[in-house]
CSV table of C-alpha atoms and ligand atoms in Angstrom, one decimal:
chain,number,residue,atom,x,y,z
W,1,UNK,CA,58.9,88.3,108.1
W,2,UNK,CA,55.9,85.8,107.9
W,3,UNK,CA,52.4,86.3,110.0
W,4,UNK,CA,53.8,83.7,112.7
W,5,UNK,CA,57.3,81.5,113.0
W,6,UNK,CA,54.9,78.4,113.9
W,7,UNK,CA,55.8,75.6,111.1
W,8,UNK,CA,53.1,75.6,108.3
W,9,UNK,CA,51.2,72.5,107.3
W,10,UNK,CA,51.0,71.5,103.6
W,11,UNK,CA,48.6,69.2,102.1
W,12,UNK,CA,50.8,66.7,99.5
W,13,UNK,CA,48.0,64.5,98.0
W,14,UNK,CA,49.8,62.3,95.2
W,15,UNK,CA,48.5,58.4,94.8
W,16,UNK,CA,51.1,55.8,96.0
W,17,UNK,CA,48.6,53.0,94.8
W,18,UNK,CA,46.3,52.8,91.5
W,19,UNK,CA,46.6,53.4,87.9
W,20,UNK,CA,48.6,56.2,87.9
W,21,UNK,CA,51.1,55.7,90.9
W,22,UNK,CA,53.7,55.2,88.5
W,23,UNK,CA,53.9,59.1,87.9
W,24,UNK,CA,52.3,60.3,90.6
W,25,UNK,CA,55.1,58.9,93.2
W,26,UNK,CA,57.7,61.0,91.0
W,27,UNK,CA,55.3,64.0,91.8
W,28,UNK,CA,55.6,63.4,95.3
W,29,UNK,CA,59.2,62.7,95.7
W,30,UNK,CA,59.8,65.9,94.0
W,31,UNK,CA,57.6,68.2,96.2
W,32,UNK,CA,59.0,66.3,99.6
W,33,UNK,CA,62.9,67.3,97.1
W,34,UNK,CA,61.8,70.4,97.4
W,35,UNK,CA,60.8,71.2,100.4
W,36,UNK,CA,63.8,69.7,102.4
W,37,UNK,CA,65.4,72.5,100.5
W,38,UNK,CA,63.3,75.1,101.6
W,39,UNK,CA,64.0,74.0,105.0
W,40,UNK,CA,67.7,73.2,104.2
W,41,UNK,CA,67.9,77.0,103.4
W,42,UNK,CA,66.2,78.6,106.6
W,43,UNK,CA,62.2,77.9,105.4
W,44,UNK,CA,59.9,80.6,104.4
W,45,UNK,CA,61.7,83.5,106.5
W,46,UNK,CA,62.7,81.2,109.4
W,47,UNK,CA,59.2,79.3,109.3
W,48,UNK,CA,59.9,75.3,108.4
W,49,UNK,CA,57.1,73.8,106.3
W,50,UNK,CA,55.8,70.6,107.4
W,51,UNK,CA,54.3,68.3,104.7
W,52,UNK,CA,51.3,66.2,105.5
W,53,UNK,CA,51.1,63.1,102.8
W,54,UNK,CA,48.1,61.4,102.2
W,55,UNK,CA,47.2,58.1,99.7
W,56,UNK,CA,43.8,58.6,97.5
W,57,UNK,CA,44.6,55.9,95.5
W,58,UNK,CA,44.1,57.4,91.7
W,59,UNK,CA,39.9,57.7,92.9
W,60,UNK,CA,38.5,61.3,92.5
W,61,UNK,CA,36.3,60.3,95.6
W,62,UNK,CA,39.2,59.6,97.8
W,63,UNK,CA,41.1,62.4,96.2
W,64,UNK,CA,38.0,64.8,97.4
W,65,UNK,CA,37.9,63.1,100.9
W,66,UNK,CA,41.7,63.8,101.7
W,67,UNK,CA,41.4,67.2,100.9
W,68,UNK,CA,38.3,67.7,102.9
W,69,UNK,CA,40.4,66.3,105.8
W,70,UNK,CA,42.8,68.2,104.9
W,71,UNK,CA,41.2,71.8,104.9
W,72,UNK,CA,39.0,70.6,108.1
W,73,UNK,CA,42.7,70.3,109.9
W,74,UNK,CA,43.7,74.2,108.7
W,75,UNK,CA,45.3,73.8,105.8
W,76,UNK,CA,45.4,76.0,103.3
W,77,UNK,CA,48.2,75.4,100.7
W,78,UNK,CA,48.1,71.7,98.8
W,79,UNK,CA,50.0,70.8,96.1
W,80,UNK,CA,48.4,67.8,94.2
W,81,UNK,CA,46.6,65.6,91.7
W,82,UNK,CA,47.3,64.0,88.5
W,83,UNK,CA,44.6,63.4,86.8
W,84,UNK,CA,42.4,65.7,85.6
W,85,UNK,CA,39.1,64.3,86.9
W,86,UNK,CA,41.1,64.2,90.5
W,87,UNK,CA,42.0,68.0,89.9
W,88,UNK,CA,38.1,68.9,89.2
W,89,UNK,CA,36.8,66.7,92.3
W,90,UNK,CA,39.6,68.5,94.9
W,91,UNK,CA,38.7,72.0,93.8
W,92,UNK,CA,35.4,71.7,94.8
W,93,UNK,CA,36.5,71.3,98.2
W,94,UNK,CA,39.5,73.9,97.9
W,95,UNK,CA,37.1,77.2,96.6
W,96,UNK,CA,34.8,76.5,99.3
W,97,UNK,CA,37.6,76.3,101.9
W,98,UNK,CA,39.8,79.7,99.7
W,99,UNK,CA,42.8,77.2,100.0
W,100,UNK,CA,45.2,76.9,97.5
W,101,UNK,CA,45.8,74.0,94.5
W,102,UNK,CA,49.1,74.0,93.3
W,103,UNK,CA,48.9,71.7,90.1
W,104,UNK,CA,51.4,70.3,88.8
W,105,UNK,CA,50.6,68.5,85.8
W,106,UNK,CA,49.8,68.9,81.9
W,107,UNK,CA,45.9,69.5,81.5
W,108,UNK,CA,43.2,70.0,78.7
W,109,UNK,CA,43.3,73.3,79.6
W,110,UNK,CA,39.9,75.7,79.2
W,111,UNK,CA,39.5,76.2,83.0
W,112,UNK,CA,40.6,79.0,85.6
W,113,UNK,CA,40.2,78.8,89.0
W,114,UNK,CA,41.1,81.5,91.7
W,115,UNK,CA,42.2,78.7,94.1
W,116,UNK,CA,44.6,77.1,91.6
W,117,UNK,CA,48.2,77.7,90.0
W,118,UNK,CA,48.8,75.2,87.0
W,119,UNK,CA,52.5,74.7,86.8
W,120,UNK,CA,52.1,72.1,83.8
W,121,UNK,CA,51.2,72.4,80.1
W,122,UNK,CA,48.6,74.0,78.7
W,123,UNK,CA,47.7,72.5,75.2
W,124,UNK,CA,49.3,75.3,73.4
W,125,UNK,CA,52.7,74.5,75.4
W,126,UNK,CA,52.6,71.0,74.2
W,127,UNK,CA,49.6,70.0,72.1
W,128,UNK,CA,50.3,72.2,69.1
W,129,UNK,CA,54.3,71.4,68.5
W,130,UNK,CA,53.7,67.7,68.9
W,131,UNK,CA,50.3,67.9,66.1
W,132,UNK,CA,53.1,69.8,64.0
W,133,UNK,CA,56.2,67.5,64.5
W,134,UNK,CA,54.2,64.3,64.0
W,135,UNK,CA,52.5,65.3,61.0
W,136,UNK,CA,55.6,66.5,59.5
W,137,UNK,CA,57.8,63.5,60.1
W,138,UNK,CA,55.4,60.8,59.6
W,139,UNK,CA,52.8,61.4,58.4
W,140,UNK,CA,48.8,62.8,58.5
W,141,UNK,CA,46.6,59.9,59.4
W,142,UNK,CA,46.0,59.3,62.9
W,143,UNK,CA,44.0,56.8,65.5
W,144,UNK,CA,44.0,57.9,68.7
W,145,UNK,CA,43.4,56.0,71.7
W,146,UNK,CA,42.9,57.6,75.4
W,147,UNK,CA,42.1,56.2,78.7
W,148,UNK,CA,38.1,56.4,79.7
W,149,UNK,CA,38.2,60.3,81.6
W,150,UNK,CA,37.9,63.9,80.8
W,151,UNK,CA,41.2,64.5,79.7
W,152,UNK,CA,41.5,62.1,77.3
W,153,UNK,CA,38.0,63.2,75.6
W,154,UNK,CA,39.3,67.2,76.0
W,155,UNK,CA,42.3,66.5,74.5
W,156,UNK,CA,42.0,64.3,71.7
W,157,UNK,CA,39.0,67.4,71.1
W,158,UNK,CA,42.0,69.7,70.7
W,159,UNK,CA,44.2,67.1,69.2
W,160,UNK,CA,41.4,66.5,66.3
W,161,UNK,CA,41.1,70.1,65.6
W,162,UNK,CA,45.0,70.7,65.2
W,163,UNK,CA,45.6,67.9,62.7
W,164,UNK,CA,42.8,68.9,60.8
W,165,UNK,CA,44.2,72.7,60.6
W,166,UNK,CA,47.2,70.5,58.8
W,167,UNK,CA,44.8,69.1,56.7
W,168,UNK,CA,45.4,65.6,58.0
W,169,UNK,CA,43.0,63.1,59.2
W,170,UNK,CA,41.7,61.2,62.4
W,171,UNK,CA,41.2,57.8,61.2
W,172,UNK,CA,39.6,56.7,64.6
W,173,UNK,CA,38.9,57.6,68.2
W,174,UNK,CA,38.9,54.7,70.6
W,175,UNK,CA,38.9,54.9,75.0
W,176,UNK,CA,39.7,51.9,76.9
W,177,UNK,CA,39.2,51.6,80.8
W,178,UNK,CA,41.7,53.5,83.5
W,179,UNK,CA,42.6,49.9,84.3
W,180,UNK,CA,42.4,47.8,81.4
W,181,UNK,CA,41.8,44.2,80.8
W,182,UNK,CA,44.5,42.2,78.4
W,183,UNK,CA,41.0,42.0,75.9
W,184,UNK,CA,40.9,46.1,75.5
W,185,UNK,CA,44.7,46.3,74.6
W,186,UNK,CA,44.3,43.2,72.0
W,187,UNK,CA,41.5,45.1,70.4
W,188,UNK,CA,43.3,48.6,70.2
W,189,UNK,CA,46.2,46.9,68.4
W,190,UNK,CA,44.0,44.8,66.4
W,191,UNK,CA,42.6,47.9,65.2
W,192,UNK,CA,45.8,49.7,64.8
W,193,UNK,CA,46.7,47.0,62.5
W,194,UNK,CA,43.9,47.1,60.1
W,195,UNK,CA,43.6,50.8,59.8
W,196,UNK,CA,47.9,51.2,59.6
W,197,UNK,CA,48.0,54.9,60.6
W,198,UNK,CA,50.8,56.9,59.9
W,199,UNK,CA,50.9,58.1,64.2
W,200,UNK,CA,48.9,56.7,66.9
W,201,UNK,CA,48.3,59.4,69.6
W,202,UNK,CA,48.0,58.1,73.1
W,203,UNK,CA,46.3,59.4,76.0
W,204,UNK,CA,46.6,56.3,78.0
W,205,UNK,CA,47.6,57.4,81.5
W,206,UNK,CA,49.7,55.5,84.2
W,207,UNK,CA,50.3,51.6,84.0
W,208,UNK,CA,48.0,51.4,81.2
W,209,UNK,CA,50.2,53.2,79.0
W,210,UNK,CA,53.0,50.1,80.2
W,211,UNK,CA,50.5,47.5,79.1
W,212,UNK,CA,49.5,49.7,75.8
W,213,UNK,CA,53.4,50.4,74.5
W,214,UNK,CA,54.6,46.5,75.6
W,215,UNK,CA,51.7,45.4,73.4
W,216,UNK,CA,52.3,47.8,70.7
W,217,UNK,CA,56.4,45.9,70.7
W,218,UNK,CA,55.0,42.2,70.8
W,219,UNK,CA,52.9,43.3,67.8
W,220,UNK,CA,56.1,44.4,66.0
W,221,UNK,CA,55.0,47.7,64.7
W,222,UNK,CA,58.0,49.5,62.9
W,223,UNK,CA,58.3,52.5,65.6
W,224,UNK,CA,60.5,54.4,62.9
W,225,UNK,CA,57.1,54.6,60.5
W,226,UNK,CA,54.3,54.8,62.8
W,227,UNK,CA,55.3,56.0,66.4
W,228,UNK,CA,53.2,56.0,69.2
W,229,UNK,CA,53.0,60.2,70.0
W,230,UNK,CA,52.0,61.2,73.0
W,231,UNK,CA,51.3,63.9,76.2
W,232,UNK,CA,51.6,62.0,79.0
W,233,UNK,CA,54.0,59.2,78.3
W,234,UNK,CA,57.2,60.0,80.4
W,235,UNK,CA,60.1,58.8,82.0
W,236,UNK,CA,58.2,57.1,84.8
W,237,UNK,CA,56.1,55.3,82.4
W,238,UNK,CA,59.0,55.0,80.1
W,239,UNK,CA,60.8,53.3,83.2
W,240,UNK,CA,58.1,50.8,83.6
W,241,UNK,CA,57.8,49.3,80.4
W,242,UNK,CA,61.3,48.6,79.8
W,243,UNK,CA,63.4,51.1,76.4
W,244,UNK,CA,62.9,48.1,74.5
W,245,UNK,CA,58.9,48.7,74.5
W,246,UNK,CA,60.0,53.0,74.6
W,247,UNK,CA,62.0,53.3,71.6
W,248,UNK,CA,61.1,55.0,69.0
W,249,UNK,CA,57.8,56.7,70.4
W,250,UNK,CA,57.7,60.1,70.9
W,251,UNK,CA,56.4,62.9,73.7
W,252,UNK,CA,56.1,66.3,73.9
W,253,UNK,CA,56.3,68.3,77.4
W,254,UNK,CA,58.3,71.1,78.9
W,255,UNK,CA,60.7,68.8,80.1
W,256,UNK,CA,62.7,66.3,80.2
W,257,UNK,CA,65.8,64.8,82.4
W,258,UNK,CA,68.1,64.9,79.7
W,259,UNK,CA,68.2,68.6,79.9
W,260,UNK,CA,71.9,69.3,80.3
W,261,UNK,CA,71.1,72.7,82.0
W,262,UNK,CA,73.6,73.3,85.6
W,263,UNK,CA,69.9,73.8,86.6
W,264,UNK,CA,68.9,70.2,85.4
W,265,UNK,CA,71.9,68.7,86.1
W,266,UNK,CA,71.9,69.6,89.8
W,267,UNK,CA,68.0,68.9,90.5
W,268,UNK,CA,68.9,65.3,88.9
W,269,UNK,CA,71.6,64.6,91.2
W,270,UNK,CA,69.8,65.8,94.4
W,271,UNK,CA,67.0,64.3,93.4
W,272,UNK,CA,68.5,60.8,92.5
W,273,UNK,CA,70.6,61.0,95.9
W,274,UNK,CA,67.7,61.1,97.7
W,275,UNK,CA,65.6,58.8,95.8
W,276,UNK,CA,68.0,56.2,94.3
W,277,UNK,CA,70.0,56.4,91.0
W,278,UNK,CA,67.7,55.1,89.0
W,279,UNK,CA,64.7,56.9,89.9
W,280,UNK,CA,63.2,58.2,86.3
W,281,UNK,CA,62.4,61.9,86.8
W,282,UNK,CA,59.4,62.9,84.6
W,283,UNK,CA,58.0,66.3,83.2
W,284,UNK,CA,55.2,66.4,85.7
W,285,UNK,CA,58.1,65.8,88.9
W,286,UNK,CA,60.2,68.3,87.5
W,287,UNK,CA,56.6,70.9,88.1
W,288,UNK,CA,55.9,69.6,91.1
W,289,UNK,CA,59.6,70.7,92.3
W,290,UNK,CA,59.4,74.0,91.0
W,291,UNK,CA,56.2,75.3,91.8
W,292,UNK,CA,56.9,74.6,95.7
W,293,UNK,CA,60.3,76.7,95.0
W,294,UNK,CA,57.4,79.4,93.1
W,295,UNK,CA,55.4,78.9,96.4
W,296,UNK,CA,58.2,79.5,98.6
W,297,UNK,CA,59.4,82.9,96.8
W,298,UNK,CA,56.1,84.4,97.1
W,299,UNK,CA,55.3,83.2,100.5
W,300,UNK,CA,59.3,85.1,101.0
W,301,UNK,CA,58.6,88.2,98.9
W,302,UNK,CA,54.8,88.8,100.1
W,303,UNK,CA,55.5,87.5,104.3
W,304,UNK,CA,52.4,85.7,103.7
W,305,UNK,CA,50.8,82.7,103.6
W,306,UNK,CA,47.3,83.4,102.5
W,307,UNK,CA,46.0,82.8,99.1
W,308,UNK,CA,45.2,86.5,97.6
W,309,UNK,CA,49.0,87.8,99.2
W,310,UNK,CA,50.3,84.8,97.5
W,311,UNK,CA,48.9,85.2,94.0
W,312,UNK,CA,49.8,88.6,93.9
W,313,UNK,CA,53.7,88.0,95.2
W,314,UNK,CA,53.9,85.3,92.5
W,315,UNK,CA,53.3,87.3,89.5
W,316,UNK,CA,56.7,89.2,90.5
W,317,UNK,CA,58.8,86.1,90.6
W,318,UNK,CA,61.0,84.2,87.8
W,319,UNK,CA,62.6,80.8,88.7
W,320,UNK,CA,65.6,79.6,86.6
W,321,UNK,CA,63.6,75.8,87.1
W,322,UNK,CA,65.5,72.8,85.9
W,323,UNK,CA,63.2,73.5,82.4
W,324,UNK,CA,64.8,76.9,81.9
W,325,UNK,CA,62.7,80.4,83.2
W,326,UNK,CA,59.3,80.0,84.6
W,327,UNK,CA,56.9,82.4,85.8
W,328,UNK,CA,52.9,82.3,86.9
W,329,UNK,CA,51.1,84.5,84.1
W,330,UNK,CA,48.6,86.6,87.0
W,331,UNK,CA,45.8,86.5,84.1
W,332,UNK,CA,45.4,83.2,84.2
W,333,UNK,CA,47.4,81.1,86.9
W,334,UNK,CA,49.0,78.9,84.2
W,335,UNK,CA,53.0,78.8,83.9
W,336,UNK,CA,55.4,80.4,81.4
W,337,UNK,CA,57.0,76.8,80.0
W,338,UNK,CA,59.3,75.8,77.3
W,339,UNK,CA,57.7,73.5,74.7
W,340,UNK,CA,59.9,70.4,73.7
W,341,UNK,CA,59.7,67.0,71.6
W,342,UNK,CA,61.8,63.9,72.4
W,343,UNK,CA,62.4,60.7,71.1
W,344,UNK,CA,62.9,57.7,73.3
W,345,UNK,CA,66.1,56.3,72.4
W,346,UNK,CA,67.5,52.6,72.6
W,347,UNK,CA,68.6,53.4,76.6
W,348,UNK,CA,65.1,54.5,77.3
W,349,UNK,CA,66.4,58.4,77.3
W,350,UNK,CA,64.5,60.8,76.0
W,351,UNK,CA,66.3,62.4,72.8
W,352,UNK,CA,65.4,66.1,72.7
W,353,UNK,CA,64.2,66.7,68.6
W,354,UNK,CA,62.4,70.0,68.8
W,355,UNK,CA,62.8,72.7,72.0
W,356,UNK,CA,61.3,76.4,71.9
W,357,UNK,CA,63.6,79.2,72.2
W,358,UNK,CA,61.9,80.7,74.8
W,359,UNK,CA,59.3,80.3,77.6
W,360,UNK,CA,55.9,80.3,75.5
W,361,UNK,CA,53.0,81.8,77.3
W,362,UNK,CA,50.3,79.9,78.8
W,363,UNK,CA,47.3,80.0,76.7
W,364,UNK,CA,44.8,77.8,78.1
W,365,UNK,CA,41.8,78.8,76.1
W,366,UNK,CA,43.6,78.6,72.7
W,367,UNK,CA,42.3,82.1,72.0
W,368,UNK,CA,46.1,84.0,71.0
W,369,UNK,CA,48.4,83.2,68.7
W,370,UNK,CA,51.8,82.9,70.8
W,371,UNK,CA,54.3,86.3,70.3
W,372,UNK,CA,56.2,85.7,67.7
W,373,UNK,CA,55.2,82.4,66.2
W,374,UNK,CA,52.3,80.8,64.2
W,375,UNK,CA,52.0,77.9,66.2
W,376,UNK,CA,54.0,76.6,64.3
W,377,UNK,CA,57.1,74.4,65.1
W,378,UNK,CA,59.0,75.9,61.8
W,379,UNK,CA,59.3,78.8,64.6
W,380,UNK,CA,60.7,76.3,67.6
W,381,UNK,CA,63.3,74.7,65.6
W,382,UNK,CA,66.8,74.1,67.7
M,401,ACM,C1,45.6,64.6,83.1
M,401,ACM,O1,44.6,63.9,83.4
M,401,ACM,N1,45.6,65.9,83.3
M,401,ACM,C2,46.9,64.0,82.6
């Protein structure tokens, strides 16, 4: 049984507007997905959770002031935030109020917070096999590009360091705005152009990334020699540029909707019943769905709602997600995930080349070699 049978508020603070609405309204969709379930199936012990959506627009400030209104109103459990510099401006406000951030979406890693569950990649879950599948099939010389905020700058950091372990090179490092103007695309591919890398990585975020990859086709770059690799470029962004711009690149996350799991196939058909047929379901909707299901099992298993009840029920559950297993690792909040590389193919489907055989262990300071591999992808081959 639960501390009360009154229905429990839940903060749900995704953008529906701004740069990175285009994967951020996937986040939301999938956490609303997931909690009609919930309720579907009798709620937390009988108790129906009640989401409370807000807007903040892809602006750390009104990321920030939501949540404040948010934990001013009671509540205590929010699951949001996309980017990273919206993540570090909401926690703030969450460790002061000892709510609970449920995160749902790749990061730069190096942080822990005791008010926080990350249920998306750590670098070493994606970072390291894409470093090692693009330098092996195309080549060692890369230019990276990234929009103008902190994950960007963190993870091109990382990025650097684990092409130069391969012994290749970083030809060039450029940032253009979280919004940018035709002028800062022309110049990127300009540049891309003179220097003719073997890879560009990208850690242009939201519609950006559109304007970057159409560019990148009008500029008739042969994708099959020099790729665009990148962390962040999904299905939602993939839908918004069109396959013609998407194929060819490549990604690497923990998931993605061609999965052919039961697991996969039934979260894609309840979640394109309820959202349209041709909704594209990324990697960061597919952790936003399951880390409300890991809420909802700990909230079960501990009859609690508070935060330190919580955390402790959650390092006893597993969840057979639409990924494969997942579980919270209690030392660090971070998320047992299954590395992967895709291809975008001529339908705009992401081609699974690469998948780990297991769920690798969230390192998010980099400091452990994973069991049983090198970080290496020779050890993830299918
Ligand atoms: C990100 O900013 N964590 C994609």
């Amino acid at each position: 049984m639960l501390d009360t049978s009154d229905p429990l508020e839940v903060g749900v603070l995704f953008s529906q507007t701004g740069a990175t609405a285009v994967v951020e309204k996937t986040q939301r969709q999938a956490v609303l997905l997931a909690i009609e379930e919930i309720n579907q199936s009798g709620g937390l012990n009988g108790r129906e959770i009640v989401p409370i959506c807000a807007d903040p627009r892809s602006d750390p400030r009104q990321f920030r002031h939501e949540a404040k209104e948010m934990v001013q109103a009671g509540i205590k459990i929010i699951f949001g935030c996309y980017m990273s510099s919206t993540r570090r401006a909401v926690l703030q406000v969450i460790e002061q109020s000892d709510a609970l951030l449920f995160y749902p979406t790749l990061y730069e890693g190096f942080e822990f917070s005791p008010n926080c569950v990350y249920s998306g990649a750590a670098p070493n879950q994606n970072s390291i096999v894409l470093a090692d599948y693009l330098l092996e099939s195309y080549g060692d010389r890369f230019y990276f590009v990234g929009s103008n905020y902190v994950f960007p700058y963190e993870s091109n950091r990382i990025m650097r360091d684990l092409i130069q372990n391969l012994g290749g090179r970083v030809l060039d490092e450029r940032y253009i705005p979280l919004v940018p103007k035709a002028d800062d695309i022309d110049r990127i591919i300009a540049e891309i152009a003179t220097c003719a890398p073997a890879v560009v990585f990208s850690t242009v975020v939201g519609d950006a990334a559109r304007a970057l990859y159409q560019a990148y086709d009008m500029a008739g770059f042969d994708r099959a020699l020099m790729p665009i690799g990148s962390l962040t470029t999904g299905e939602a962004e993939i839908a918004a540029m069109g396959a013609e711009a998407g194929e060819g690149h490549i990604t690497s996350a923990p998931y993605f909707c061609s999965i052919t799991s039961p697991e996969n196939r039934r979260f894609v058909a309840a979640y394109r019943s309820r959202f349209g047929q041709e909704a594209p379901i990324s990697a960061c909707a597919e952790a936003a769905y399951f880390q409300v299901h890991l809420f909802a099992e700990a909230a079960r298993l501990s009859g609690s709602t508070a935060r330190a009840e919580l955390l402790e029920a959650l390092a006893k559950v597993e969840l057979a997600a639409p990924q494969g297993s997942v579980k919270v690792d209690s030392r660090n909040h971070h998320t047992f995930l299954t590395p992967r590389v895709a291809r975008v193919d001529a339908a705009g489907v992401f081609e699974i080349v690469y998948e780990s055989k297991r769920p690798l262990r969230p390192d998010p300071y980099m400091v452990e070699p994973s069991e049983g591999t090198s970080w290496s992808i020779s050890a993830l081959a299918l």
